[in-house]
Short mmCIF file of C-alpha atoms and ligand atoms in Angstrom, two decimals:
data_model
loop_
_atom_site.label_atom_id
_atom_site.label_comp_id
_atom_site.label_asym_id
_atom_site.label_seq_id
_atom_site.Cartn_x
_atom_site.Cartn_y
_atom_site.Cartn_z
CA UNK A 923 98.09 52.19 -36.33
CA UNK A 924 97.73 53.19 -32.55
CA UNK A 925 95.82 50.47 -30.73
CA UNK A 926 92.76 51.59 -29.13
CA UNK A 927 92.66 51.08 -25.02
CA UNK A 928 89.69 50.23 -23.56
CA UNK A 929 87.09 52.82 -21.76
CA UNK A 930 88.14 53.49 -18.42
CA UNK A 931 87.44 51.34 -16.35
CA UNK A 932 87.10 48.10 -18.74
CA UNK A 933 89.72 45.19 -18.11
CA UNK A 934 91.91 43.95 -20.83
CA UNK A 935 91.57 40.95 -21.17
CA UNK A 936 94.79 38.51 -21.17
CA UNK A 937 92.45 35.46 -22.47
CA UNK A 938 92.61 33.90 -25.84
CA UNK A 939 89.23 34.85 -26.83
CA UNK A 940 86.90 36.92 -26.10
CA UNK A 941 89.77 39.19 -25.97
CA UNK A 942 90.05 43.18 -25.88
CA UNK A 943 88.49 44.69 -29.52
CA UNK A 944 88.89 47.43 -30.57
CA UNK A 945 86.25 50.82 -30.66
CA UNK A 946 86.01 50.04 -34.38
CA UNK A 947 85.42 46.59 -34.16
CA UNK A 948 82.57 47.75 -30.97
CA UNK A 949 81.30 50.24 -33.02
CA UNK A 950 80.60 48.56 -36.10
CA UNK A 951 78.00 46.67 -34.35
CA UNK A 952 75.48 49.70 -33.67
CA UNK A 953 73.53 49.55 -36.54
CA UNK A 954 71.06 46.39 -37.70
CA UNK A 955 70.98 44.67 -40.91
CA UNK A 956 68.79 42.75 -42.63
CA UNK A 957 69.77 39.12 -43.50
CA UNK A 958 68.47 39.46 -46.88
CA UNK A 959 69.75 42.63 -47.69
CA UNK A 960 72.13 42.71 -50.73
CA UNK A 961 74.40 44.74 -48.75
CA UNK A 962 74.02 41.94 -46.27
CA UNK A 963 74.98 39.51 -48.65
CA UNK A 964 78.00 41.62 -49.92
CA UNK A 965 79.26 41.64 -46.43
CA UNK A 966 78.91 37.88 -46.36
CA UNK A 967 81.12 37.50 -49.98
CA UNK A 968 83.59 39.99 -48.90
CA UNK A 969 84.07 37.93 -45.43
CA UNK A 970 84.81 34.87 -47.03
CA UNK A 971 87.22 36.51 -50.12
CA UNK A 972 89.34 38.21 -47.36
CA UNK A 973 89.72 35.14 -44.77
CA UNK A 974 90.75 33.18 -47.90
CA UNK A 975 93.34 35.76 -48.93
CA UNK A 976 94.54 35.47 -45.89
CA UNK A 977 95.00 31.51 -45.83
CA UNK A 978 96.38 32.21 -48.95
CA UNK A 979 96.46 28.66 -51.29
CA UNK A 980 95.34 26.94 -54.08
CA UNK A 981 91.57 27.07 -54.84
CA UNK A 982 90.33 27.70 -51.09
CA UNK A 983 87.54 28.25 -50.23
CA UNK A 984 86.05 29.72 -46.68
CA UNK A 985 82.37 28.25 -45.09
CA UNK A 986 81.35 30.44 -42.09
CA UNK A 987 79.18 28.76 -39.31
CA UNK A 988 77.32 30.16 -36.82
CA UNK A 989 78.14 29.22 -32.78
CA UNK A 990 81.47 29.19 -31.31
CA UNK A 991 84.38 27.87 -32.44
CA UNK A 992 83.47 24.06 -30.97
CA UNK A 993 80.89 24.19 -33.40
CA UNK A 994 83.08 24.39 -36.14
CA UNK A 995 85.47 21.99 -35.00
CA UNK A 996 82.53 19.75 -35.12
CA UNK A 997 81.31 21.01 -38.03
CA UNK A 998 84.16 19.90 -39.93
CA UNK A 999 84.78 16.37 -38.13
CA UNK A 1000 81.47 15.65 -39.17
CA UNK A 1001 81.81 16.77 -42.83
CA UNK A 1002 85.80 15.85 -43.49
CA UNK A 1003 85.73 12.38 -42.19
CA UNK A 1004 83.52 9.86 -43.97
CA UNK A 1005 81.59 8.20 -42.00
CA UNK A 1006 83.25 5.04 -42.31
CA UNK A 1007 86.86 6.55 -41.75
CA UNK A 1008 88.94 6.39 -39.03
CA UNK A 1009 90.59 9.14 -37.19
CA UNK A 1010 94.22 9.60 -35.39
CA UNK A 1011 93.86 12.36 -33.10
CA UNK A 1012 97.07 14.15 -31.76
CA UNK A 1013 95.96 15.45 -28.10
CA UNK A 1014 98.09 17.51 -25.98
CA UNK A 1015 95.86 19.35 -24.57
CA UNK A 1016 91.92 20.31 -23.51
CA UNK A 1017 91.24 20.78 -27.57
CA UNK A 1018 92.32 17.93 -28.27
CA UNK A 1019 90.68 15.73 -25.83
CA UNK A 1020 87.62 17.91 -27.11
CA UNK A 1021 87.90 16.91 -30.25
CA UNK A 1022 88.61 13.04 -29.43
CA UNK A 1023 84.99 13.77 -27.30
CA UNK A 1024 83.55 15.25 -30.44
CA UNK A 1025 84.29 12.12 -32.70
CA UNK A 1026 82.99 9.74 -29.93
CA UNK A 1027 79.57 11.61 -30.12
CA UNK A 1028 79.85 11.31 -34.12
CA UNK A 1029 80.25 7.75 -33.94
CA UNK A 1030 83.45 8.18 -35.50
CA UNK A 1031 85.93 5.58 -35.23
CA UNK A 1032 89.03 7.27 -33.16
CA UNK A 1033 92.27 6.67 -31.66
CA UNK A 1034 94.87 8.99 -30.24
CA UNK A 1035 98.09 9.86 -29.26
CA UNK A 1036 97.79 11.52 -25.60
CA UNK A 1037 100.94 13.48 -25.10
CA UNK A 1038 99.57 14.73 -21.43
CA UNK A 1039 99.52 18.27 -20.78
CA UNK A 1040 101.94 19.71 -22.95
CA UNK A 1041 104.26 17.48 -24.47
CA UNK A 1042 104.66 18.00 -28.65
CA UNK A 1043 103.29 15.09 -31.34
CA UNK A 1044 106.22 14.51 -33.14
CA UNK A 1045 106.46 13.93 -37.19
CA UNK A 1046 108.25 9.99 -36.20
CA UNK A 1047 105.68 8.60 -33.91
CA UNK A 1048 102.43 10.03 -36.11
CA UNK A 1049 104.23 8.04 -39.05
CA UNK A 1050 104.95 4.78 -36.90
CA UNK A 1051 100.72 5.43 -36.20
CA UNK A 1052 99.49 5.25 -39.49
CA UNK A 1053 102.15 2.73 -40.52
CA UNK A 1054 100.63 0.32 -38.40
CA UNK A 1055 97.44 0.96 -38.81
CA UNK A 1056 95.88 1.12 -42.44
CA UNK A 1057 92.28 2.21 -41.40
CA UNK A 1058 93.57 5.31 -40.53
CA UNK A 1059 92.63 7.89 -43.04
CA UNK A 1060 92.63 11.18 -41.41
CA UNK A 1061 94.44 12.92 -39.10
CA UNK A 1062 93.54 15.92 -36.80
CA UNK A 1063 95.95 18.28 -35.11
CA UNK A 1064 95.44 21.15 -33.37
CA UNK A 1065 97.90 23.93 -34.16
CA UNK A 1066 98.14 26.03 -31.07
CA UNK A 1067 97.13 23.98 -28.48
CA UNK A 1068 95.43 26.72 -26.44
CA UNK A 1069 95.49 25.12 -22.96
CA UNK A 1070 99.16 25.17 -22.14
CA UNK A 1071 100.20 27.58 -25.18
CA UNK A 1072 102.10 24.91 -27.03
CA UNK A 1073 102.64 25.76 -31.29
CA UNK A 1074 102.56 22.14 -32.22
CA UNK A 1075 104.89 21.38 -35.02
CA UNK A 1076 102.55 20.86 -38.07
CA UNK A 1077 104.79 21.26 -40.68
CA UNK A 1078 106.06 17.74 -39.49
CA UNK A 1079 103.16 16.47 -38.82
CA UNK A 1080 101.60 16.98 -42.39
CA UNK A 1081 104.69 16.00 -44.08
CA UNK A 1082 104.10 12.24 -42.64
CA UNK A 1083 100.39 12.39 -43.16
CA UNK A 1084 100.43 13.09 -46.71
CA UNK A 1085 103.86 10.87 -47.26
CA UNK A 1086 101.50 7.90 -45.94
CA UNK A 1087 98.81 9.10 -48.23
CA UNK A 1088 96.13 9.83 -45.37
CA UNK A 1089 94.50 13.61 -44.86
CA UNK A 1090 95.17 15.83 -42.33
CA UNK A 1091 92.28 18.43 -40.73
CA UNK A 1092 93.83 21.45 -38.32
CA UNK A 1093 92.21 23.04 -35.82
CA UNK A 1094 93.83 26.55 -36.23
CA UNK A 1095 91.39 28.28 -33.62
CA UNK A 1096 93.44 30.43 -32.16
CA UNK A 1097 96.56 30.55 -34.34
CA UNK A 1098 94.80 31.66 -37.54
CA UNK A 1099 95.61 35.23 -39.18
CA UNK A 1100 98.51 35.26 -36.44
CA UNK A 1101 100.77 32.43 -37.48
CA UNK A 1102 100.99 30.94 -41.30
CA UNK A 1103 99.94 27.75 -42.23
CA UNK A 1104 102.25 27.18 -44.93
CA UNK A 1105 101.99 23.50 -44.80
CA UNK A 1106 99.30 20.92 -46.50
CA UNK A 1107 95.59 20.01 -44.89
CA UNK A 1108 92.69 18.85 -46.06
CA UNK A 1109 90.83 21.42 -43.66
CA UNK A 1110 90.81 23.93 -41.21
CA UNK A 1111 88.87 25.90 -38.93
CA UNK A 1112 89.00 29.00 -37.06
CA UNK A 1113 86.89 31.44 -35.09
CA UNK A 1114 85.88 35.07 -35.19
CA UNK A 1115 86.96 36.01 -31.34
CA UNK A 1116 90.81 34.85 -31.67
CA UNK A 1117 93.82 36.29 -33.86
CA UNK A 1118 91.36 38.06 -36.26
CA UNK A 1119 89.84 40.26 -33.02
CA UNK A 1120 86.31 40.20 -33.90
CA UNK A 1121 83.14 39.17 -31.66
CA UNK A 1122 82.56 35.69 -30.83
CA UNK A 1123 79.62 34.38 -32.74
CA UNK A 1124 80.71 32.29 -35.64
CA UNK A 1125 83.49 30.04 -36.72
CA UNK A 1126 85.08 29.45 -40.19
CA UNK A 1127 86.03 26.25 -42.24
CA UNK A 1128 88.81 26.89 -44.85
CA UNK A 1129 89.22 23.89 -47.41
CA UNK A 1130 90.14 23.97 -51.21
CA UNK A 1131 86.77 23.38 -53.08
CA UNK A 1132 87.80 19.99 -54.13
CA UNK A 1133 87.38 18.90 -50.97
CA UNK A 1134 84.52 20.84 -50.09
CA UNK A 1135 82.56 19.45 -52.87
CA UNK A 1136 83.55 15.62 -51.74
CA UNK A 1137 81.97 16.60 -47.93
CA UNK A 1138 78.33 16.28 -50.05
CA UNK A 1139 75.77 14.29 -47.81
CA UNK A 1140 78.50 13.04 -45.37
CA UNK A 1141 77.19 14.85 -42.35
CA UNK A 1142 75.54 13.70 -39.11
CA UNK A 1143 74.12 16.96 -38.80
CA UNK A 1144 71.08 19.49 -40.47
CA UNK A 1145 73.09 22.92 -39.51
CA UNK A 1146 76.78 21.34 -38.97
CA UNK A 1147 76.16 20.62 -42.63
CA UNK A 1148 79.91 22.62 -43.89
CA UNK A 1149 78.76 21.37 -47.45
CA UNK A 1150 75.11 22.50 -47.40
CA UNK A 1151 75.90 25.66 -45.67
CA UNK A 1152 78.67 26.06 -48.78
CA UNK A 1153 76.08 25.19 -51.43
CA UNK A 1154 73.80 27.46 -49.89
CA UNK A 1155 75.81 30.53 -49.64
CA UNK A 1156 77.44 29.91 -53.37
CA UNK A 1157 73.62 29.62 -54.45
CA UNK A 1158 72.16 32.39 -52.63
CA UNK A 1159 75.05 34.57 -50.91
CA UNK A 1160 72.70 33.63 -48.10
CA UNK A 1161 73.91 31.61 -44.61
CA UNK A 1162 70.81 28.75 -43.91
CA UNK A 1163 69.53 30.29 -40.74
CA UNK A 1164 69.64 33.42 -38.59
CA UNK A 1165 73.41 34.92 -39.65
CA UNK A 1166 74.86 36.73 -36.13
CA UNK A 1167 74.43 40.24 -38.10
CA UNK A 1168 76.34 42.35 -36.42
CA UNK A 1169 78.95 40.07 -34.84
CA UNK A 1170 79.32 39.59 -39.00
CA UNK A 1171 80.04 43.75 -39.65
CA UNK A 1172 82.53 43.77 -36.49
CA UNK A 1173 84.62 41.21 -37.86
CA UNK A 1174 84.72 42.35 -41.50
CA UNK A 1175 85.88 46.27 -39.48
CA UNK A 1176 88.46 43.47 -38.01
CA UNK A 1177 89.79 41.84 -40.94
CA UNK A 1178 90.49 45.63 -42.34
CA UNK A 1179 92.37 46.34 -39.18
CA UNK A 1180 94.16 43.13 -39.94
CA UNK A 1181 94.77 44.09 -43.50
CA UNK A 1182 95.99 47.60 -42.94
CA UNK A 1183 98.50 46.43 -39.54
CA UNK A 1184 100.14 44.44 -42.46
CA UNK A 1185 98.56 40.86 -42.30
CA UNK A 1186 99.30 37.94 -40.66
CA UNK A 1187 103.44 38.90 -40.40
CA UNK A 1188 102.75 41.98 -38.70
CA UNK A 1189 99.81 40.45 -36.51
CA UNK A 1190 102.17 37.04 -35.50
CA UNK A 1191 105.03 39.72 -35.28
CA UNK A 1192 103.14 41.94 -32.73
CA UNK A 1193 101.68 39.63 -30.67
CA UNK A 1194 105.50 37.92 -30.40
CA UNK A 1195 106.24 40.71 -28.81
CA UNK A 1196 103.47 41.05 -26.39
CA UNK A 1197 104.86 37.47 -25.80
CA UNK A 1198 108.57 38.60 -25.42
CA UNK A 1199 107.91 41.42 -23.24
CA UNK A 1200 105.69 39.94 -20.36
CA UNK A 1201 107.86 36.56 -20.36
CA UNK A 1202 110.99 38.59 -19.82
CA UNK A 1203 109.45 40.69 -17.31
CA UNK A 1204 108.07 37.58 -15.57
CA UNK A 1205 111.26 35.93 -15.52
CA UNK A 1206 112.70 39.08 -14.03
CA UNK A 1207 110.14 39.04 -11.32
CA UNK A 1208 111.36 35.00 -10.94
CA UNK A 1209 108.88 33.12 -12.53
CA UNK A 1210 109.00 30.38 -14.82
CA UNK A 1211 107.51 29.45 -17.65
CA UNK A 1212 105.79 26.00 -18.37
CA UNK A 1213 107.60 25.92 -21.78
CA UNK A 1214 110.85 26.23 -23.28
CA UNK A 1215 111.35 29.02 -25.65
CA UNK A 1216 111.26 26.74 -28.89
CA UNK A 1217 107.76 25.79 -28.08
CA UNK A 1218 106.01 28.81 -26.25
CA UNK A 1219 103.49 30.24 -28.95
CA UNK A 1220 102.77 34.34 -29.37
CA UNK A 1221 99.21 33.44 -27.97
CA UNK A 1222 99.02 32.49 -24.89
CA UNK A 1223 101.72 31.51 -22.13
CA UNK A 1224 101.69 29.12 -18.88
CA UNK A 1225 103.56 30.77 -16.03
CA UNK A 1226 103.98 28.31 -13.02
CA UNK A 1227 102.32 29.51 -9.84
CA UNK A 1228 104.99 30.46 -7.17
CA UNK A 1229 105.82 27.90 -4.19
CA UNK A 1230 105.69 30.77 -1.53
CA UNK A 1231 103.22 29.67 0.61
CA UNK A 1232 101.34 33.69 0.63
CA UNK A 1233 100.67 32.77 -3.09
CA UNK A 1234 97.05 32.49 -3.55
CA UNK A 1235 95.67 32.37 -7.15
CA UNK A 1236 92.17 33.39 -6.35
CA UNK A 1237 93.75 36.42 -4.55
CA UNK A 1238 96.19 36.82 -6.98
CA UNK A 1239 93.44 36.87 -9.70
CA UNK A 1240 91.57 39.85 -7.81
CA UNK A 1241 94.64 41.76 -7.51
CA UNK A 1242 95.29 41.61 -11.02
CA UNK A 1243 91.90 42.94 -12.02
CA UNK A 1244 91.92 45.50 -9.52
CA UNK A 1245 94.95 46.85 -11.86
CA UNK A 1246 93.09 46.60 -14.92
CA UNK A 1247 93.88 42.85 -16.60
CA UNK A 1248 91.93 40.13 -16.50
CA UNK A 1249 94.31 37.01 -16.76
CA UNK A 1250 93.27 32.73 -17.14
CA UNK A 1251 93.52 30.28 -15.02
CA UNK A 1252 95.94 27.26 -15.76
CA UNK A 1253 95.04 23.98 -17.10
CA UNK A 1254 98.18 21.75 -15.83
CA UNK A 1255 97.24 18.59 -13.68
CA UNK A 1256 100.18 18.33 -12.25
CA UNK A 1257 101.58 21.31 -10.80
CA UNK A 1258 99.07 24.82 -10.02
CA UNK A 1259 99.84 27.44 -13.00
CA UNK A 1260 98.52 30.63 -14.76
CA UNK A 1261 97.95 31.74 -18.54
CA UNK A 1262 98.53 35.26 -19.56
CA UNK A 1263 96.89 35.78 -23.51
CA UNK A 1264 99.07 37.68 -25.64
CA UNK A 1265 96.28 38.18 -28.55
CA UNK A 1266 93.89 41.42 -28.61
CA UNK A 1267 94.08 45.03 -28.55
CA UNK A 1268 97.36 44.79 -27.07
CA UNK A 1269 101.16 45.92 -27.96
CA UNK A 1270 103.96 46.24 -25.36
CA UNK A 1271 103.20 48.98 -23.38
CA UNK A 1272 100.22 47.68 -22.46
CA UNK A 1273 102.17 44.10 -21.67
CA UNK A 1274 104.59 46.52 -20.14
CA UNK A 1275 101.79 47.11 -17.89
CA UNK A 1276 100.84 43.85 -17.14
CA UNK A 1277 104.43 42.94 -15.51
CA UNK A 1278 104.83 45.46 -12.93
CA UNK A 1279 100.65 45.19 -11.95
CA UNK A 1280 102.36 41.65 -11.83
CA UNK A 1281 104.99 42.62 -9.31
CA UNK A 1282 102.47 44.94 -6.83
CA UNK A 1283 100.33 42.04 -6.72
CA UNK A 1284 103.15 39.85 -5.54
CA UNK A 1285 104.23 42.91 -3.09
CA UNK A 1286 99.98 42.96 -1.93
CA UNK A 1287 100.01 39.19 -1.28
CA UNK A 1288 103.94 39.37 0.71
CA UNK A 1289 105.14 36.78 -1.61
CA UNK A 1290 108.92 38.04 -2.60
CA UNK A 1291 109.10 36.71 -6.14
CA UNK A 1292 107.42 34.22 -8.39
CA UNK A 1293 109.94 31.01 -7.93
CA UNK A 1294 107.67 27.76 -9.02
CA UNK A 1295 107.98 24.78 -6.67
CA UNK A 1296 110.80 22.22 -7.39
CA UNK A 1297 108.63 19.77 -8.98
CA UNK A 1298 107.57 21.93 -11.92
CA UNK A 1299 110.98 21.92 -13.05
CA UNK A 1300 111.12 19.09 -13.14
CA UNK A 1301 108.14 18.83 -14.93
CA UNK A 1302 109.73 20.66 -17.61
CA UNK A 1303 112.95 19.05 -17.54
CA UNK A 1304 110.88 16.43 -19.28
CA UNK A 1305 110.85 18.33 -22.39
CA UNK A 1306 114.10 17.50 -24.22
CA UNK A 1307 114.16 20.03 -26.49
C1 LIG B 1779 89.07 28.71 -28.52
C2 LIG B 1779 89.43 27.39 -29.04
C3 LIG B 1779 88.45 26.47 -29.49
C4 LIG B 1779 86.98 26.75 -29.46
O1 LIG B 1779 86.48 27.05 -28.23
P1 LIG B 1779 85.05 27.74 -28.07
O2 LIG B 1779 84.98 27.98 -26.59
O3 LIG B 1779 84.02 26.82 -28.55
O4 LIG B 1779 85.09 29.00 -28.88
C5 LIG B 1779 88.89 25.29 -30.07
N1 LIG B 1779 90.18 25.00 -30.17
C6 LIG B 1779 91.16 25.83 -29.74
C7 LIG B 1779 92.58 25.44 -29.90
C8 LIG B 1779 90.80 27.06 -29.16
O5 LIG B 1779 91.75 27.90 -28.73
#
């Protein structure tokens, strides 16, 4: 299916959500719709029945809830760990700080694992964790850590968490419906502006209905409620309050586009190559990449910033929109990098695209090619593997 570009003019945008939708996706939005409807509701049922075929397990069950994916994320931390438990968090990353934040705020006993910037929880050291500490029952992970572009190993990670008997909740934001999640978790979330390529304006919860049903009365919170918004919506195909309507009929135009471009395979396969093509045109231009290739995800990539003193990001960052691409700023502490978002409306002509705007930028701002400083490679040295 030909991707659609957008009107003239209009950026695409290289950021992991919002990203570039397509004119269906736009379009599907230009009529209203009444909450009530039955159609309404329809749309609702048939939102849920697709995102669970596409998590594809046992008994699952989807809970939409309005707000942006942070919502969700707190939706479910609220909902999935009892009040009482306590939570190992696995940070490597802004989301997962976030989500230690979120738990704090919930009054919900925490501890974590702080990898730094970029560095992978490993399957050994989450074990040694909840080995020596039995008050541990849940653990949260987030699957593509979104602010360096890591894919933490979760396969690992769950084998450990269920082998010492404790629960493990994912936060699959922007890896869903791109990468599978063929591994076991009590819970996870997602959000309709990432690999799905709707709108932002609501978030997902995907749990098997066992453990839905055990959230009952747990939460801190009236609409962060996953089990009363689940109750509700089995009851009354109805969401509790105002449901974002059309950001609703975009995404269910989305989730056909995802169906008919061949699921997630063909979705994670696609964007891989988005991935494949600007970090080999990248490296061509000099650059270098914050991660090896065993951990870069098809999402979203770190490119270190070059040393050559002409290198100016903010410039840089004008020159690139001037040429039609909006690209993300870098989250590292340590040394100054740049994120380019493989998700979207995009293939590889279009990523095609992106390298040589990449290379008259770097001609605009005299800087001869895109070699980091010293000190981020050593930086990365620091990754093993
Ligand atoms: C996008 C994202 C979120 C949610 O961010 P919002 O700005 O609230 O939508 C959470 N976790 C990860 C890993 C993400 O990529």
């Amino acid at each position: 299916m030909p991707l659609s570009a957008p009107k003239l003019g209009e950026p695409y945008l290289l950021t992991p959500g919002p990203l570039t939708t397509s004119y269906a996706v736009k379009s599907a939005m230009l009529r209203d719709w009444g909450s009530w409807d039955q159609d309404f509701r329809d749309m609702t049922a048939k939102l849920r029945s697709m995102l669970v075929e596409i998590a594809d397990g046992d008994d699952l069950d989807c809970v939409p809830i309005q707000g942006s994916g942070t919502f969700v994320v707190e939706a479910m931390l609220g909902s999935f760990v009892p009040r009482d438990g306590k939570v190992l968090v696995l940070s490597n990353g802004a989301y997962g700080k976030r989500i230690a934040e979120t738990l704090d705020y919930l009054g919900r006993a925490n501890v974590v694992i702080d990898k730094g910037d970029y560095m992978p929880p490993r399957g050994d050291e989450v074990a040694a964790a909840l080995a020596a500490d039995p008050d541990i029952t849940d653990v949260v992970v987030v699957h593509c850590e979104t602010s360096s572009g890591i894919l933490n190993p979760i396969g690992e990670i769950s084998d450990v968490t269920y082998g010492a008997g404790r629960r493990l909740l994912i936060d699959s934001m922007s890896s869903f419906g791109a990468i599978p999640v063929d591994t076991k978790f009590e819970a996870l979330v997602s959000s309709a502006n990432k690999c799905i390529e709707g709108v932002p304006g609501f978030g997902f919860v995907i749990a098997s209905k066992a453990s839905l049903a055990a959230t009952k009365g747990r939460s801190h919170s009236l609409s962060l409620d996953v089990f009363a918004q689940w109750d509700h919506m089995n009851k009354t195909g109805q969401w509790r309050f105002t449901p974002p309507t059309h950001v609703i009929a975009a995404f269910l135009e989305a989730l056909r586009a995802h169906k008919s471009e061949g699921g997630v395979a063909a979705r994670g396969a696609r964007y891989a190559n988005n991935r494949d093509v600007v970090v080999a045109g990248l490296r061509g231009l000099g650059f270098e990449t914050l991660l090896k290739d065993r951990w870069l995800s098809p999402i979203i990539v770190t490119v270190f910033c070059p040393e050559h003193p002409a290198f100016s990001f903010s410039r840089f960052y004008v020159l690139m929109e001037e040429k039609g691409f909006i690209i993300y700023p870098g989250k590292l502490t340590i040394v100054a990098s740049f994120r380019i978002g493989c998700i979207g409306q995009m293939d590889e002509h279009v990523m095609h695209k992106v390298v040589a705007a990449t290379a008259a930028a770097l001609n605009e701002l005299g800087v001869p090619d895109g070699a980091p400083p010293k000190l981020a490679l050593l930086e990365r040295a620091k990754l093993a593997v």
